[in-house]
Short mmCIF file of C-alpha atoms and ligand atoms in Angstrom, two decimals:
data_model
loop_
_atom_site.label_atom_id
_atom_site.label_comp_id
_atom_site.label_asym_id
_atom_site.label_seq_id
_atom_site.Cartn_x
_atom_site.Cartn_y
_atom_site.Cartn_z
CA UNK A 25 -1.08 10.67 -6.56
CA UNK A 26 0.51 10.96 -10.07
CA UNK A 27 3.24 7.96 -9.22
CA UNK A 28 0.60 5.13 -9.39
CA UNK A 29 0.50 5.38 -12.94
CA UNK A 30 4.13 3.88 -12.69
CA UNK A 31 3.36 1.32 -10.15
CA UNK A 32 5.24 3.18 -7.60
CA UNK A 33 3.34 3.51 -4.26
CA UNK A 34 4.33 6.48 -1.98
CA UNK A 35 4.21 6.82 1.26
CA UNK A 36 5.60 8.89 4.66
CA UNK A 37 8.63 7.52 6.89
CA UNK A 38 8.60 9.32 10.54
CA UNK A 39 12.26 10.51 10.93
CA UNK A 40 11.91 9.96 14.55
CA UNK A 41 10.17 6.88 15.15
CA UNK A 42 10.89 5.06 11.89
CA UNK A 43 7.21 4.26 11.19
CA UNK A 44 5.78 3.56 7.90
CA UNK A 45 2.61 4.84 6.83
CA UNK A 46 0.71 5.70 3.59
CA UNK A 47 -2.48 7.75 4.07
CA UNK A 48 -1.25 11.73 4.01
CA UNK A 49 -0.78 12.96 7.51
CA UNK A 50 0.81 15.85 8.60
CA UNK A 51 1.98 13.90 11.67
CA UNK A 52 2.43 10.48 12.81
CA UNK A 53 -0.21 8.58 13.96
CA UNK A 54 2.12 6.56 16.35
CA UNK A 55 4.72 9.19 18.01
CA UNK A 56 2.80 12.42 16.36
CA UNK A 57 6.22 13.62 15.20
CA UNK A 58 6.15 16.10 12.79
CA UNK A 59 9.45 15.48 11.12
CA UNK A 60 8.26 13.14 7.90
CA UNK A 61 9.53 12.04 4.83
CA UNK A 62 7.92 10.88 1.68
CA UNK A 63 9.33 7.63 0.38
CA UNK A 64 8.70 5.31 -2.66
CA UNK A 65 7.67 1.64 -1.80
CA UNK A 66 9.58 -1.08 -3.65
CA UNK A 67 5.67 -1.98 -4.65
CA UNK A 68 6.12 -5.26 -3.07
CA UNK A 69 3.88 -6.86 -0.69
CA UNK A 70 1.78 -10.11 0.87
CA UNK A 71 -1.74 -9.91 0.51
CA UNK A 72 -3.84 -9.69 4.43
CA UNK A 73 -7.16 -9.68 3.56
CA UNK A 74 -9.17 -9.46 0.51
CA UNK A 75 -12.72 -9.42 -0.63
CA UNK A 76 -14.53 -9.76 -3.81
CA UNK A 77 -17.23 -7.73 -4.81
CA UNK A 78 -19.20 -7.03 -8.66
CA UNK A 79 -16.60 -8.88 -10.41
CA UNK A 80 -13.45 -7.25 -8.68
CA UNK A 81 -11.36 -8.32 -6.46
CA UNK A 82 -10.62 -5.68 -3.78
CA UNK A 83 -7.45 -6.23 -0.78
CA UNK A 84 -5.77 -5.06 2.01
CA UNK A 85 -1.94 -5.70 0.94
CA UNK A 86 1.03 -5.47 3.35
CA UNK A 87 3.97 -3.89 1.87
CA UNK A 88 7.61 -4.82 2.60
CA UNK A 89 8.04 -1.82 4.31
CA UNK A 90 5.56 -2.50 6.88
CA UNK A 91 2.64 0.23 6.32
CA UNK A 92 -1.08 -1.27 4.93
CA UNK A 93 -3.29 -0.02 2.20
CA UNK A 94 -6.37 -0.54 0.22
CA UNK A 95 -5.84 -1.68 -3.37
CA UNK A 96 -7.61 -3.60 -6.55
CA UNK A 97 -5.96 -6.47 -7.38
CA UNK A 98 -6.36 -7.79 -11.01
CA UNK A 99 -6.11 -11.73 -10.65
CA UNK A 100 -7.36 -14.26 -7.90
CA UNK A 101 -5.82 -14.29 -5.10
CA UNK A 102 -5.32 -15.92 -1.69
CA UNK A 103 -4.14 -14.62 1.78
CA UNK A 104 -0.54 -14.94 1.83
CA UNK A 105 0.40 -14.50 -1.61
CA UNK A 106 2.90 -12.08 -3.19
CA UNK A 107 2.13 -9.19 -5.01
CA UNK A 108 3.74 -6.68 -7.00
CA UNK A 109 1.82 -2.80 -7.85
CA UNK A 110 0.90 -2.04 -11.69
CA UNK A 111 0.64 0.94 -13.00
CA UNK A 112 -2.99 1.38 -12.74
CA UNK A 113 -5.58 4.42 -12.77
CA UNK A 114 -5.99 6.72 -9.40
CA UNK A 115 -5.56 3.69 -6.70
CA UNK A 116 -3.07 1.31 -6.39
CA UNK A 117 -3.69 -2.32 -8.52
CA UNK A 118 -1.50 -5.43 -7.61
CA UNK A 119 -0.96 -8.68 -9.52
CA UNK A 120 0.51 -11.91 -8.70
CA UNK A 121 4.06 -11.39 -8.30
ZN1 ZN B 19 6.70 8.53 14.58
#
């Protein structure tokens, strides 16, 4: 997705159930509407879970808006902390924020 490169973090909105997602789906995983919209995250979030492994640190990051996802993140970091997205290359990367 070519808006990582600015930090921005897309993601779907389900017009009928108001739920926040990321991974591309053409329907929602919790009403299976079909009526979605593609929206830009304010690339804000806490940090739920993180590992790290070979020198990087890797987390699951909770976004203001509510969805989940998958991301590098380039300092330390606890559980619990704030984090803000980066521009970075392919996934999303989060630093302290
Ligand atoms: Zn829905």
């Amino acid at each position: 997705m070519e808006s990582f490169k600015e930090g921005k973090i897309p993601y779907l909105h389900c017009l009928d159930c108001g739920y926040n997602f990321f991974y591309p789906r053409d329907r929602c995983p919790r009403c299976h509407g079909g009526k979605l919209e593609s929206r830009l995250s304010s690339g804000r979030g806490v940090i739920f879970s993180y590992t790290e492994f070979q020198g990087g640190i890797y987390a699951i990051v909770e976004m203001e808006e509510g969805f989940r996802l998958y991301a590098n993140v380039r300092e330390k970091v606890r559980i619990g902390d704030r984090v803000v997205a980066v521009p970075g290359k392919g996934r999303p990367e989060f630093v302290k924020g």
